[in-house]
Amino acid sequence: MDGMNASTTPSETRGLRVYVAGTTGMVGSAIARKLARAGIEVLKGPEPRVDLRSQSAAFELIEALRPDWLFLAAAKVGGIHANQTYPADFIYENLEIQNNVFKAAHTYNVKKLMFLGSSCIYPRLCDQPIREEYLLTGKLEPTNEPYAIAKIAGLIMARSFNRQYGTDFISVMPTNLYGPGDNFDLENCHVIPALMRKTHEAKLSQAPSVEVWGTGNPRREFLHVDDMADACFFLMQHYQSDEHINIGTGRDISIKDLTLMIKEVVGYAGEIRFQPEMPDGMPRKLLDVSRLNALGWSPSIDLKDGLASTYSWYLENEHRARK
């Protein structure tokens, strides 16, 4: 199946039985919204939340639903602080979820499965932008190594099932995501929600400054989760390969400039103070998205517009976004 493309017409998506694992999260809920806009009803399990860490629960769910398509967006995720605090949980629980869902999908003849990984699978110091073939060419970023290894195992598992059983399992590696439904808990959230919440609370309290981890020098790429969902739907229709594929914008920004952009969106008038004694993570992480662009997909949401809409969502959902 190496390097092959497959196309599904809109008429062929009608009537598809589709399950999204992880609809309580930002990515899964965005995929479900995209499918709904495309006229595809997402299957619901017998319970609002199914613990996919349990093999019996995962098998019972897939056996009952018998989906044609399955998006595996369920995962244990978090920022640098969470990854450093709970490394065993990050590798163990993600491996449990992946192992159970892959095996159940094969057992009950799911026609196509998408595994969602993370750009942290790539070496800490590798050429930029990061091409898919750079996987396993160097050492990983230490601050999220357990999570990255779990995701690497997932994409190799997808490839292995395809080669041994002839399944159609594809893997996508998104860049840093943000948007509606993000986690704003400062103990385990990612950089955009952390900066947005800190700046918002400083604005409310009229604090003179906001402290930000690191030097502000690292560069990161950010993709709105609705663009991510659009790309996932596109690839389920147009991509069939043992090789994973990057999803991103092809553009990056320094953490310092991102912080200033969020400060402007929030309307905070105080000072930003960086903490160079705290970890920066990878110095740069920009994905090469030429494979995806060549298939005919590109993002549509500008970063500043996306930040503004995310802040609006946070203001409307602050009571639950902070949990």
mmCIF file of C-alpha atoms in Angstrom:
data_model
loop_
_atom_site.group_PDB
_atom_site.id
_atom_site.type_symbol
_atom_site.label_atom_id
_atom_site.label_comp_id
_atom_site.label_asym_id
_atom_site.label_seq_id
_atom_site.Cartn_x
_atom_site.Cartn_y
_atom_site.Cartn_z
ATOM 1 C CA MET A 1 0.000 0.000 0.000
ATOM 2 C CA ASP A 2 3.062 2.249 0.041
ATOM 3 C CA GLY A 3 2.488 5.666 -1.506
ATOM 4 C CA MET A 4 -0.927 4.855 -2.953
ATOM 5 C CA ASN A 5 -3.776 7.344 -3.082
ATOM 6 C CA ALA A 6 -7.467 6.504 -2.892
ATOM 7 C CA SER A 7 -10.375 8.803 -3.612
ATOM 8 C CA THR A 8 -13.888 8.702 -2.213
ATOM 9 C CA THR A 9 -16.582 10.762 -3.893
ATOM 10 C CA PRO A 10 -19.152 12.690 -1.822
ATOM 11 C CA SER A 11 -21.825 10.195 -2.872
ATOM 12 C CA GLU A 12 -19.682 7.363 -1.506
ATOM 13 C CA THR A 13 -19.512 8.964 1.948
ATOM 14 C CA ARG A 14 -23.297 8.979 2.288
ATOM 15 C CA GLY A 15 -24.462 6.206 4.534
ATOM 16 C CA LEU A 16 -21.004 5.540 5.937
ATOM 17 C CA ARG A 17 -20.973 4.306 9.497
ATOM 18 C CA VAL A 18 -18.354 6.516 11.189
ATOM 19 C CA TYR A 19 -17.066 6.449 14.749
ATOM 20 C CA VAL A 20 -14.810 9.086 16.290
ATOM 21 C CA ALA A 21 -12.934 7.916 19.377
ATOM 22 C CA GLY A 22 -12.322 10.943 21.591
ATOM 23 C CA THR A 23 -15.244 13.282 20.881
ATOM 24 C CA THR A 24 -14.974 14.757 24.377
ATOM 25 C CA GLY A 25 -11.602 16.243 23.359
ATOM 26 C CA MET A 26 -10.769 19.197 21.150
ATOM 27 C CA VAL A 27 -9.658 17.190 18.110
ATOM 28 C CA GLY A 28 -12.366 14.537 18.246
ATOM 29 C CA SER A 29 -15.141 17.082 18.698
ATOM 30 C CA ALA A 30 -13.810 19.108 15.749
ATOM 31 C CA ILE A 31 -13.796 16.005 13.535
ATOM 32 C CA ALA A 32 -17.361 15.238 14.604
ATOM 33 C CA ARG A 33 -18.413 18.810 13.690
ATOM 34 C CA LYS A 34 -16.756 18.484 10.278
ATOM 35 C CA LEU A 35 -18.496 15.178 9.594
ATOM 36 C CA ALA A 36 -21.844 16.653 10.618
ATOM 37 C CA ARG A 37 -21.335 19.533 8.170
ATOM 38 C CA ALA A 38 -20.615 16.917 5.481
ATOM 39 C CA GLY A 39 -23.908 15.197 6.241
ATOM 40 C CA ILE A 40 -22.350 12.208 8.021
ATOM 41 C CA GLU A 41 -23.860 11.122 11.318
ATOM 42 C CA VAL A 42 -21.276 10.079 13.889
ATOM 43 C CA LEU A 43 -22.068 6.833 15.676
ATOM 44 C CA LYS A 44 -22.534 7.031 19.429
ATOM 45 C CA GLY A 45 -21.508 4.351 21.877
ATOM 46 C CA PRO A 46 -23.823 2.890 24.530
ATOM 47 C CA GLU A 47 -22.191 5.141 27.130
ATOM 48 C CA PRO A 48 -21.194 8.840 26.801
ATOM 49 C CA ARG A 49 -17.589 7.913 27.563
ATOM 50 C CA VAL A 50 -15.978 4.538 26.913
ATOM 51 C CA ASP A 51 -12.670 3.741 28.596
ATOM 52 C CA LEU A 52 -10.610 2.588 25.628
ATOM 53 C CA ARG A 53 -7.768 1.693 27.980
ATOM 54 C CA SER A 54 -9.863 -1.409 28.694
ATOM 55 C CA GLN A 55 -9.515 -4.079 25.995
ATOM 56 C CA SER A 56 -12.941 -5.557 26.731
ATOM 57 C CA ALA A 57 -14.598 -2.124 26.571
ATOM 58 C CA ALA A 58 -12.907 -1.287 23.269
ATOM 59 C CA PHE A 59 -13.847 -4.621 21.706
ATOM 60 C CA GLU A 60 -17.453 -4.435 22.918
ATOM 61 C CA LEU A 61 -17.795 -0.917 21.510
ATOM 62 C CA ILE A 62 -16.433 -1.671 18.037
ATOM 63 C CA GLU A 63 -18.350 -4.942 17.842
ATOM 64 C CA ALA A 64 -21.601 -3.136 18.686
ATOM 65 C CA LEU A 65 -21.073 -0.191 16.324
ATOM 66 C CA ARG A 66 -19.393 -1.950 13.362
ATOM 67 C CA PRO A 67 -18.109 1.338 11.839
ATOM 68 C CA ASP A 68 -16.861 1.658 8.266
ATOM 69 C CA TRP A 69 -14.535 4.512 9.234
ATOM 70 C CA LEU A 70 -12.864 5.038 12.594
ATOM 71 C CA PHE A 71 -10.973 8.156 13.661
ATOM 72 C CA LEU A 72 -8.680 7.421 16.625
ATOM 73 C CA ALA A 73 -8.450 10.835 18.290
ATOM 74 C CA ALA A 74 -8.637 9.518 21.865
ATOM 75 C CA ALA A 75 -5.386 10.015 23.758
ATOM 76 C CA LYS A 76 -3.851 11.258 26.979
ATOM 77 C CA VAL A 77 -2.388 14.642 26.083
ATOM 78 C CA GLY A 78 -0.797 17.613 27.835
ATOM 79 C CA GLY A 79 1.939 20.218 27.769
ATOM 80 C CA ILE A 80 5.511 20.156 29.046
ATOM 81 C CA HIS A 81 4.494 20.293 32.713
ATOM 82 C CA ALA A 82 2.063 17.375 32.422
ATOM 83 C CA ASN A 83 4.508 15.283 30.381
ATOM 84 C CA GLN A 84 7.258 15.799 32.955
ATOM 85 C CA THR A 85 4.949 15.085 35.901
ATOM 86 C CA TYR A 86 3.193 11.973 34.561
ATOM 87 C CA PRO A 87 5.599 10.304 32.085
ATOM 88 C CA ALA A 88 4.523 6.747 32.951
ATOM 89 C CA ASP A 89 0.856 7.607 32.438
ATOM 90 C CA PHE A 90 1.568 9.219 29.072
ATOM 91 C CA ILE A 91 3.302 6.189 27.597
ATOM 92 C CA TYR A 92 1.251 3.464 29.273
ATOM 93 C CA GLU A 93 -2.255 4.857 28.737
ATOM 94 C CA ASN A 94 -1.655 5.895 25.130
ATOM 95 C CA LEU A 95 -0.257 2.459 24.292
ATOM 96 C CA GLU A 96 -3.283 0.838 25.927
ATOM 97 C CA ILE A 97 -5.729 2.909 23.867
ATOM 98 C CA GLN A 98 -3.882 2.353 20.594
ATOM 99 C CA ASN A 99 -3.364 -1.384 21.087
ATOM 100 C CA ASN A 100 -6.998 -1.997 21.947
ATOM 101 C CA VAL A 101 -8.514 0.094 19.163
ATOM 102 C CA PHE A 102 -6.221 -1.197 16.402
ATOM 103 C CA LYS A 103 -6.890 -4.810 17.335
ATOM 104 C CA ALA A 104 -10.649 -4.259 17.641
ATOM 105 C CA ALA A 105 -10.762 -2.421 14.297
ATOM 106 C CA HIS A 106 -9.034 -5.336 12.579
ATOM 107 C CA THR A 107 -11.143 -7.950 14.368
ATOM 108 C CA TYR A 108 -14.429 -6.322 13.358
ATOM 109 C CA ASN A 109 -13.388 -5.379 9.809
ATOM 110 C CA VAL A 110 -13.284 -1.574 10.009
ATOM 111 C CA LYS A 111 -12.759 -0.474 6.391
ATOM 112 C CA LYS A 112 -10.561 2.528 7.178
ATOM 113 C CA LEU A 113 -8.925 3.820 10.357
ATOM 114 C CA MET A 114 -7.102 7.092 10.924
ATOM 115 C CA PHE A 115 -4.561 7.259 13.741
ATOM 116 C CA LEU A 116 -3.798 10.778 14.948
ATOM 117 C CA GLY A 117 -0.276 11.210 16.189
ATOM 118 C CA SER A 118 1.768 14.286 17.034
ATOM 119 C CA SER A 119 4.658 16.224 15.552
ATOM 120 C CA CYS A 120 6.648 15.487 18.733
ATOM 121 C CA ILE A 121 7.503 12.103 17.158
ATOM 122 C CA TYR A 122 10.349 13.791 15.295
ATOM 123 C CA PRO A 123 13.912 14.235 16.624
ATOM 124 C CA ARG A 124 14.598 17.265 18.806
ATOM 125 C CA LEU A 125 17.327 18.524 16.499
ATOM 126 C CA CYS A 126 16.566 17.817 12.864
ATOM 127 C CA ASP A 127 16.487 19.784 9.643
ATOM 128 C CA GLN A 128 13.626 22.224 9.220
ATOM 129 C CA PRO A 129 10.995 22.039 7.927
ATOM 130 C CA ILE A 130 10.504 18.485 9.168
ATOM 131 C CA ARG A 131 9.835 15.931 6.452
ATOM 132 C CA GLU A 132 8.070 12.654 7.144
ATOM 133 C CA GLU A 133 11.229 10.659 6.425
ATOM 134 C CA TYR A 134 13.071 12.332 9.342
ATOM 135 C CA LEU A 135 11.301 9.984 11.763
ATOM 136 C CA LEU A 136 13.750 8.001 13.940
ATOM 137 C CA THR A 137 16.822 9.818 12.614
ATOM 138 C CA GLY A 138 17.823 11.326 15.977
ATOM 139 C CA LYS A 139 17.069 11.679 19.684
ATOM 140 C CA LEU A 140 13.639 12.835 20.821
ATOM 141 C CA GLU A 141 12.873 15.916 22.915
ATOM 142 C CA PRO A 142 13.355 14.678 26.526
ATOM 143 C CA THR A 143 10.397 16.623 27.948
ATOM 144 C CA ASN A 144 7.845 14.585 25.988
ATOM 145 C CA GLU A 145 9.748 11.423 25.073
ATOM 146 C CA PRO A 146 7.283 8.905 26.631
ATOM 147 C CA TYR A 147 4.323 10.427 24.767
ATOM 148 C CA ALA A 148 6.302 10.602 21.520
ATOM 149 C CA ILE A 149 7.353 6.948 21.769
ATOM 150 C CA ALA A 150 3.732 5.911 22.260
ATOM 151 C CA LYS A 151 2.755 7.821 19.118
ATOM 152 C CA ILE A 152 5.649 6.351 17.140
ATOM 153 C CA ALA A 153 4.481 2.899 18.215
ATOM 154 C CA GLY A 154 1.001 3.777 16.941
ATOM 155 C CA LEU A 155 2.075 4.746 13.447
ATOM 156 C CA ILE A 156 4.317 1.685 13.161
ATOM 157 C CA MET A 157 1.430 -0.446 14.389
ATOM 158 C CA ALA A 158 -0.815 0.981 11.653
ATOM 159 C CA ARG A 159 1.849 0.167 9.071
ATOM 160 C CA SER A 160 2.305 -3.331 10.495
ATOM 161 C CA PHE A 161 -1.412 -4.169 10.442
ATOM 162 C CA ASN A 162 -1.565 -3.030 6.815
ATOM 163 C CA ARG A 163 1.364 -5.180 5.816
ATOM 164 C CA GLN A 164 0.276 -8.296 7.684
ATOM 165 C CA TYR A 165 -3.497 -8.129 7.308
ATOM 166 C CA GLY A 166 -4.127 -5.838 4.322
ATOM 167 C CA THR A 167 -6.002 -3.292 6.421
ATOM 168 C CA ASP A 168 -6.418 0.344 5.389
ATOM 169 C CA PHE A 169 -5.043 2.143 8.442
ATOM 170 C CA ILE A 170 -3.504 5.585 7.869
ATOM 171 C CA SER A 171 -1.536 7.812 10.251
ATOM 172 C CA VAL A 172 -1.490 11.608 10.344
ATOM 173 C CA MET A 173 0.958 13.780 12.265
ATOM 174 C CA PRO A 174 -0.546 17.174 13.070
ATOM 175 C CA THR A 175 1.426 20.172 14.196
ATOM 176 C CA ASN A 176 0.498 22.084 17.384
ATOM 177 C CA LEU A 177 -3.289 22.485 17.521
ATOM 178 C CA TYR A 178 -5.525 25.069 19.153
ATOM 179 C CA GLY A 179 -9.129 26.212 18.993
ATOM 180 C CA PRO A 180 -12.605 25.650 20.481
ATOM 181 C CA GLY A 181 -12.693 22.865 23.043
ATOM 182 C CA ASP A 182 -9.060 23.292 24.060
ATOM 183 C CA ASN A 183 -7.946 22.516 27.605
ATOM 184 C CA PHE A 184 -7.217 25.640 29.650
ATOM 185 C CA ASP A 185 -6.129 23.874 32.856
ATOM 186 C CA LEU A 186 -2.740 25.404 33.638
ATOM 187 C CA GLU A 187 -1.499 22.126 35.128
ATOM 188 C CA ASN A 188 -1.588 20.223 31.823
ATOM 189 C CA CYS A 189 -2.556 22.482 28.918
ATOM 190 C CA HIS A 190 -0.518 23.445 25.851
ATOM 191 C CA VAL A 191 1.109 26.768 25.062
ATOM 192 C CA ILE A 192 -1.741 28.748 23.444
ATOM 193 C CA PRO A 193 -4.423 28.047 26.087
ATOM 194 C CA ALA A 194 -1.839 28.548 28.852
ATOM 195 C CA LEU A 195 -0.778 31.938 27.496
ATOM 196 C CA MET A 196 -4.369 32.946 26.786
ATOM 197 C CA ARG A 197 -5.639 32.075 30.247
ATOM 198 C CA LYS A 198 -2.666 33.659 32.053
ATOM 199 C CA THR A 199 -3.032 36.860 30.044
ATOM 200 C CA HIS A 200 -6.801 36.957 30.489
ATOM 201 C CA GLU A 201 -6.552 36.524 34.264
ATOM 202 C CA ALA A 202 -3.810 39.152 34.453
ATOM 203 C CA LYS A 203 -6.090 41.532 32.571
ATOM 204 C CA LEU A 204 -8.967 40.900 34.994
ATOM 205 C CA SER A 205 -6.769 41.349 38.072
ATOM 206 C CA GLN A 206 -4.877 44.275 36.513
ATOM 207 C CA ALA A 207 -1.610 42.471 37.237
ATOM 208 C CA PRO A 208 1.431 44.426 36.047
ATOM 209 C CA SER A 209 3.043 41.433 34.333
ATOM 210 C CA VAL A 210 2.628 37.863 33.103
ATOM 211 C CA GLU A 211 5.390 35.281 33.495
ATOM 212 C CA VAL A 212 6.002 32.933 30.571
ATOM 213 C CA TRP A 213 8.146 29.785 30.674
ATOM 214 C CA GLY A 214 11.371 29.797 28.683
ATOM 215 C CA THR A 215 13.209 32.378 26.646
ATOM 216 C CA GLY A 216 10.518 33.064 24.056
ATOM 217 C CA ASN A 217 12.973 32.142 21.286
ATOM 218 C CA PRO A 218 11.641 28.725 20.191
ATOM 219 C CA ARG A 219 9.551 28.726 17.044
ATOM 220 C CA ARG A 220 6.335 26.777 16.710
ATOM 221 C CA GLU A 221 3.738 26.101 14.043
ATOM 222 C CA PHE A 222 0.059 26.295 14.992
ATOM 223 C CA LEU A 223 -2.980 24.894 13.183
ATOM 224 C CA HIS A 224 -6.585 25.666 14.046
ATOM 225 C CA VAL A 225 -8.407 22.493 15.037
ATOM 226 C CA ASP A 226 -11.169 23.095 12.463
ATOM 227 C CA ASP A 227 -8.531 23.139 9.731
ATOM 228 C CA MET A 228 -7.148 19.939 11.217
ATOM 229 C CA ALA A 229 -10.577 18.291 11.071
ATOM 230 C CA ASP A 230 -11.012 19.401 7.479
ATOM 231 C CA ALA A 231 -7.647 17.854 6.572
ATOM 232 C CA CYS A 232 -8.553 14.601 8.334
ATOM 233 C CA PHE A 233 -11.809 14.270 6.394
ATOM 234 C CA PHE A 234 -9.969 15.081 3.176
ATOM 235 C CA LEU A 235 -7.309 12.437 3.818
ATOM 236 C CA MET A 236 -9.827 9.740 4.686
ATOM 237 C CA GLN A 237 -11.181 10.261 1.188
ATOM 238 C CA HIS A 238 -7.937 10.795 -0.722
ATOM 239 C CA TYR A 239 -5.053 9.039 1.059
ATOM 240 C CA GLN A 240 -4.069 5.380 1.347
ATOM 241 C CA SER A 241 -0.517 4.597 2.414
ATOM 242 C CA ASP A 242 1.615 2.802 4.969
ATOM 243 C CA GLU A 243 3.549 6.042 5.442
ATOM 244 C CA HIS A 244 2.344 8.727 7.839
ATOM 245 C CA ILE A 245 1.619 12.220 6.530
ATOM 246 C CA ASN A 246 2.156 15.627 8.148
ATOM 247 C CA ILE A 247 -0.688 18.084 8.702
ATOM 248 C CA GLY A 248 0.215 21.729 9.289
ATOM 249 C CA THR A 249 0.404 25.207 7.850
ATOM 250 C CA GLY A 250 4.039 25.275 6.737
ATOM 251 C CA ARG A 251 4.540 28.537 8.699
ATOM 252 C CA ASP A 252 5.874 29.110 12.204
ATOM 253 C CA ILE A 253 6.141 31.906 14.777
ATOM 254 C CA SER A 254 8.372 32.534 17.806
ATOM 255 C CA ILE A 255 6.825 32.020 21.233
ATOM 256 C CA LYS A 256 7.638 35.673 21.959
ATOM 257 C CA ASP A 257 5.677 36.896 18.922
ATOM 258 C CA LEU A 258 2.861 34.470 19.704
ATOM 259 C CA THR A 259 2.674 35.838 23.251
ATOM 260 C CA LEU A 260 2.486 39.409 21.969
ATOM 261 C CA MET A 261 -0.243 38.413 19.515
ATOM 262 C CA ILE A 262 -2.275 36.795 22.306
ATOM 263 C CA LYS A 263 -1.684 39.850 24.488
ATOM 264 C CA GLU A 264 -3.204 41.997 21.727
ATOM 265 C CA VAL A 265 -6.157 39.652 21.172
ATOM 266 C CA VAL A 266 -6.931 39.567 24.912
ATOM 267 C CA GLY A 267 -6.424 43.308 25.321
ATOM 268 C CA TYR A 268 -3.872 43.048 28.129
ATOM 269 C CA ALA A 269 -1.808 46.175 28.793
ATOM 270 C CA GLY A 270 0.832 44.766 31.175
ATOM 271 C CA GLU A 271 4.353 43.421 30.652
ATOM 272 C CA ILE A 272 5.401 39.962 29.462
ATOM 273 C CA ARG A 273 8.302 38.497 31.442
ATOM 274 C CA PHE A 274 10.045 35.408 30.124
ATOM 275 C CA GLN A 275 11.685 32.888 32.488
ATOM 276 C CA PRO A 276 14.863 31.664 30.770
ATOM 277 C CA GLU A 277 15.592 29.228 33.605
ATOM 278 C CA MET A 278 12.508 27.180 32.620
ATOM 279 C CA PRO A 279 12.603 24.615 29.751
ATOM 280 C CA ASP A 280 12.036 25.762 26.189
ATOM 281 C CA GLY A 281 11.411 22.363 24.640
ATOM 282 C CA MET A 282 12.467 21.883 21.025
ATOM 283 C CA PRO A 283 14.169 24.989 19.573
ATOM 284 C CA ARG A 284 12.067 24.800 16.412
ATOM 285 C CA LYS A 285 9.290 22.566 15.139
ATOM 286 C CA LEU A 286 7.963 23.294 11.656
ATOM 287 C CA LEU A 287 6.456 20.557 9.523
ATOM 288 C CA ASP A 288 7.051 20.094 5.833
ATOM 289 C CA VAL A 289 3.543 19.763 4.413
ATOM 290 C CA SER A 290 4.440 19.408 0.744
ATOM 291 C CA ARG A 291 2.921 15.904 0.531
ATOM 292 C CA LEU A 292 -0.406 17.155 1.853
ATOM 293 C CA ASN A 293 -0.349 20.255 -0.334
ATOM 294 C CA ALA A 294 0.392 18.097 -3.384
ATOM 295 C CA LEU A 295 -2.796 16.135 -2.707
ATOM 296 C CA GLY A 296 -4.735 19.406 -2.916
ATOM 297 C CA TRP A 297 -5.305 20.496 0.696
ATOM 298 C CA SER A 298 -4.195 23.675 2.481
ATOM 299 C CA PRO A 299 -5.420 25.483 5.640
ATOM 300 C CA SER A 300 -7.819 28.413 5.538
ATOM 301 C CA ILE A 301 -7.793 29.947 9.050
ATOM 302 C CA ASP A 302 -5.284 32.748 9.755
ATOM 303 C CA LEU A 303 -3.500 32.469 13.118
ATOM 304 C CA LYS A 304 -4.640 35.820 14.514
ATOM 305 C CA ASP A 305 -8.235 35.210 13.428
ATOM 306 C CA GLY A 306 -8.054 31.753 14.949
ATOM 307 C CA LEU A 307 -6.727 33.129 18.237
ATOM 308 C CA ALA A 308 -9.513 35.710 18.351
ATOM 309 C CA SER A 309 -12.217 33.087 17.811
ATOM 310 C CA THR A 310 -10.580 30.801 20.378
ATOM 311 C CA TYR A 311 -10.548 33.610 22.941
ATOM 312 C CA SER A 312 -14.225 34.280 22.258
ATOM 313 C CA TRP A 313 -14.950 30.594 22.828
ATOM 314 C CA TYR A 314 -12.961 30.667 26.074
ATOM 315 C CA LEU A 315 -14.899 33.653 27.365
ATOM 316 C CA GLU A 316 -18.175 31.863 26.655
ATOM 317 C CA ASN A 317 -17.009 28.571 28.169
ATOM 318 C CA GLU A 318 -14.618 29.688 30.889
ATOM 319 C CA HIS A 319 -16.419 27.742 33.605
ATOM 320 C CA ARG A 320 -15.735 24.383 31.924
ATOM 321 C CA ALA A 321 -12.635 25.249 29.889
ATOM 322 C CA ARG A 322 -10.625 25.695 33.103
ATOM 323 C CA LYS A 323 -11.336 22.209 34.443
#
